[in-house]
Short mmCIF file of C-alpha atoms and ligand atoms in Angstrom, two decimals:
data_model
loop_
_atom_site.label_atom_id
_atom_site.label_comp_id
_atom_site.label_asym_id
_atom_site.label_seq_id
_atom_site.Cartn_x
_atom_site.Cartn_y
_atom_site.Cartn_z
CA MET A 1 50.16 35.26 167.13
CA GLU A 2 48.45 36.49 163.96
CA LYS A 3 45.64 34.38 162.46
CA THR A 4 43.96 34.45 159.06
CA TYR A 5 40.95 32.87 157.41
CA LEU A 6 41.64 30.88 154.23
CA MET A 7 39.10 28.92 152.20
CA VAL A 8 39.54 26.50 149.32
CA LYS A 9 36.61 27.42 147.05
CA PRO A 10 34.26 24.88 145.41
CA ASP A 11 36.45 24.71 142.27
CA GLY A 12 39.55 23.89 144.34
CA VAL A 13 37.71 21.25 146.39
CA GLN A 14 36.26 19.54 143.29
CA ARG A 15 39.64 19.58 141.55
CA ASN A 16 41.16 17.76 144.57
CA LEU A 17 43.47 20.66 145.42
CA ILE A 18 42.86 20.69 149.20
CA GLY A 19 45.97 18.62 149.95
CA GLU A 20 48.20 20.62 147.61
CA ILE A 21 47.03 23.92 149.11
CA VAL A 22 47.30 22.76 152.74
CA ALA A 23 50.80 21.42 151.99
CA ARG A 24 51.98 24.82 150.76
CA PHE A 25 51.02 26.57 154.00
CA GLU A 26 52.37 23.69 156.11
CA LYS A 27 55.71 23.71 154.29
CA LYS A 28 55.94 27.47 154.67
CA GLY A 29 55.85 26.93 158.44
CA PHE A 30 52.39 28.19 159.34
CA HIS A 31 50.21 26.24 161.77
CA LEU A 32 46.69 25.04 161.07
CA VAL A 33 44.45 25.90 164.02
CA GLY A 34 41.02 25.16 162.52
CA ALA A 35 39.61 23.37 159.46
CA LYS A 36 36.33 21.99 158.17
CA LEU A 37 34.72 20.86 154.94
CA MET A 38 31.36 22.60 154.75
CA SER A 39 28.57 23.86 152.51
CA ILE A 40 28.01 27.58 153.00
CA PRO A 41 24.39 28.65 153.59
CA LYS A 42 23.31 31.52 151.30
CA GLU A 43 22.91 33.96 154.22
CA LEU A 44 26.47 33.29 155.42
CA ALA A 45 27.82 33.75 151.89
CA GLU A 46 26.02 37.10 151.59
CA GLU A 47 27.42 38.23 154.91
CA HIS A 48 30.95 37.03 154.15
CA TYR A 49 30.98 38.88 150.82
CA GLY A 50 28.96 41.85 152.15
CA GLU A 51 31.55 44.40 151.01
CA HIS A 52 30.86 43.36 147.39
CA LYS A 53 27.08 43.72 147.70
CA GLU A 54 26.84 46.57 145.18
CA ARG A 55 29.14 44.95 142.62
CA PRO A 56 27.55 43.57 139.43
CA PHE A 57 29.07 40.13 140.10
CA PHE A 58 27.68 39.80 143.66
CA GLY A 59 24.94 37.33 142.69
CA GLU A 60 27.40 35.22 140.71
CA LEU A 61 29.85 35.29 143.63
CA VAL A 62 27.25 34.06 146.13
CA ASP A 63 25.94 31.43 143.69
CA PHE A 64 29.44 30.08 143.11
CA ILE A 65 30.60 29.94 146.73
CA THR A 66 27.38 28.11 147.70
CA SER A 67 27.53 25.75 144.68
CA GLY A 68 29.50 23.02 146.48
CA PRO A 69 31.57 22.29 149.57
CA VAL A 70 34.40 24.61 150.59
CA PHE A 71 37.33 23.81 152.86
CA ALA A 72 37.41 26.51 155.55
CA MET A 73 40.64 27.00 157.49
CA VAL A 74 42.28 29.18 160.11
CA TRP A 75 46.07 29.46 159.92
CA GLN A 76 48.38 30.99 162.47
CA GLY A 77 51.86 32.48 162.21
CA GLU A 78 53.93 35.63 162.03
CA ASN A 79 52.59 37.94 159.29
CA VAL A 80 50.35 35.10 158.09
CA ILE A 81 47.67 37.47 156.71
CA ALA A 82 49.93 39.26 154.22
CA THR A 83 52.16 36.25 153.50
CA ALA A 84 49.18 34.01 152.71
CA ARG A 85 47.92 36.68 150.28
CA GLN A 86 51.31 36.65 148.55
CA MET A 87 51.25 32.86 148.37
CA MET A 88 47.72 33.00 146.87
CA GLY A 89 48.71 35.50 144.15
CA SER A 90 46.61 38.21 142.50
CA THR A 91 42.81 37.89 142.65
CA ASN A 92 42.64 37.45 138.89
CA PRO A 93 44.63 34.32 138.00
CA LYS A 94 45.66 35.88 134.69
CA ASP A 95 47.73 38.39 136.69
CA ALA A 96 48.93 35.91 139.33
CA ALA A 97 52.61 34.98 139.20
CA PRO A 98 53.66 31.38 138.53
CA GLY A 99 54.47 29.73 141.84
CA THR A 100 51.44 31.27 143.54
CA ILE A 101 48.32 29.19 144.13
CA ARG A 102 46.16 31.15 141.69
CA GLY A 103 49.05 31.48 139.24
CA ASP A 104 49.52 27.72 139.22
CA PHE A 105 45.91 26.49 139.43
CA GLY A 106 43.46 29.25 138.44
CA ILE A 107 42.23 30.60 135.13
CA THR A 108 39.24 32.89 135.77
CA VAL A 109 38.60 35.58 138.41
CA GLY A 110 35.36 33.96 139.56
CA LYS A 111 36.81 30.46 139.97
CA ASN A 112 40.11 31.49 141.54
CA VAL A 113 40.56 28.45 143.82
CA ILE A 114 41.12 30.16 147.18
CA HIS A 115 39.95 33.04 149.36
CA GLY A 116 42.08 34.70 152.02
CA SER A 117 41.45 37.56 154.44
CA ASP A 118 42.96 40.82 153.21
CA SER A 119 43.55 42.62 156.56
CA PRO A 120 43.63 42.01 160.33
CA ALA A 121 40.07 43.39 160.59
CA SER A 122 38.71 41.08 157.89
CA ALA A 123 40.61 38.10 159.33
CA GLU A 124 38.96 38.64 162.71
CA ARG A 125 35.54 39.10 161.11
CA GLU A 126 35.81 36.09 158.79
CA ILE A 127 37.21 33.73 161.44
CA GLY A 128 34.25 34.73 163.63
CA LEU A 129 31.78 34.09 160.81
CA PHE A 130 33.05 30.59 160.05
CA PHE A 131 34.40 29.23 163.34
CA LYS A 132 33.28 29.05 166.95
CA GLN A 133 36.03 29.67 169.49
CA ASP A 134 35.96 26.00 170.60
CA GLU A 135 36.59 24.83 167.02
CA LEU A 136 40.07 26.37 167.10
CA VAL A 137 43.03 24.63 168.72
CA GLU A 138 45.96 26.13 170.58
CA TYR A 139 49.54 24.93 170.45
CA SER A 140 51.09 25.23 173.89
CA LYS A 141 54.59 24.52 172.59
CA LEU A 142 55.44 25.47 169.03
CA VAL A 143 58.52 23.80 167.64
P1 CMP B 201 37.85 36.56 146.84
O1 CMP B 201 39.24 36.76 147.32
O2 CMP B 201 37.09 35.41 147.34
O3 CMP B 201 37.02 37.88 147.16
C1 CMP B 201 36.01 38.39 146.32
C2 CMP B 201 35.86 37.59 145.08
O4 CMP B 201 35.13 38.19 144.05
C3 CMP B 201 37.22 37.35 144.46
O5 CMP B 201 37.94 36.45 145.25
C4 CMP B 201 36.85 36.87 143.06
O6 CMP B 201 36.72 35.46 143.00
C5 CMP B 201 35.49 37.50 142.87
N1 CMP B 201 35.49 38.46 141.77
C6 CMP B 201 36.21 39.57 141.67
N2 CMP B 201 35.94 40.20 140.51
C7 CMP B 201 35.02 39.43 139.85
C8 CMP B 201 34.36 39.52 138.61
N3 CMP B 201 34.57 40.55 137.79
N4 CMP B 201 33.49 38.55 138.28
C9 CMP B 201 33.26 37.50 139.11
N5 CMP B 201 33.87 37.37 140.33
C10 CMP B 201 34.74 38.32 140.68
#
């Protein structure tokens, strides 16, 4: 079953949006297989966002994601990677449709509430960066 890495960013955590965001993925029918509230060390942030290293906003990105606790999650389900991205909405909240997480709760591209893996390769990489295998649960019988 497909898995993805999702993370409520420091703005979402401080605005008390964890419950709202978790509820959306639960109600959709996906299953939570890992979760933790954590502060991201700078080195991990730089590795996670490594593909943006040359971008002018890289420093800002790392500073923001390490500025406060994040809520790191692994979700499981059919097509969860692409569907979660749809539920999150466009990266820039000004372009995100109403009804999506960023469309409903975000205003600026830097503080856009949530991160989600954009492909199977990045999901595998990001889950491995944030979770040990024994931090993930398995459901033997899914209802
Ligand atoms: P995320 O999905 O976490 O992946 C990379 C992040 O870079 C993205 O969400 C945005 O929050 C951030 N980002 C993209 N463009 C800009 C920008 N121009 N300025 C600041 N942050 C940006």
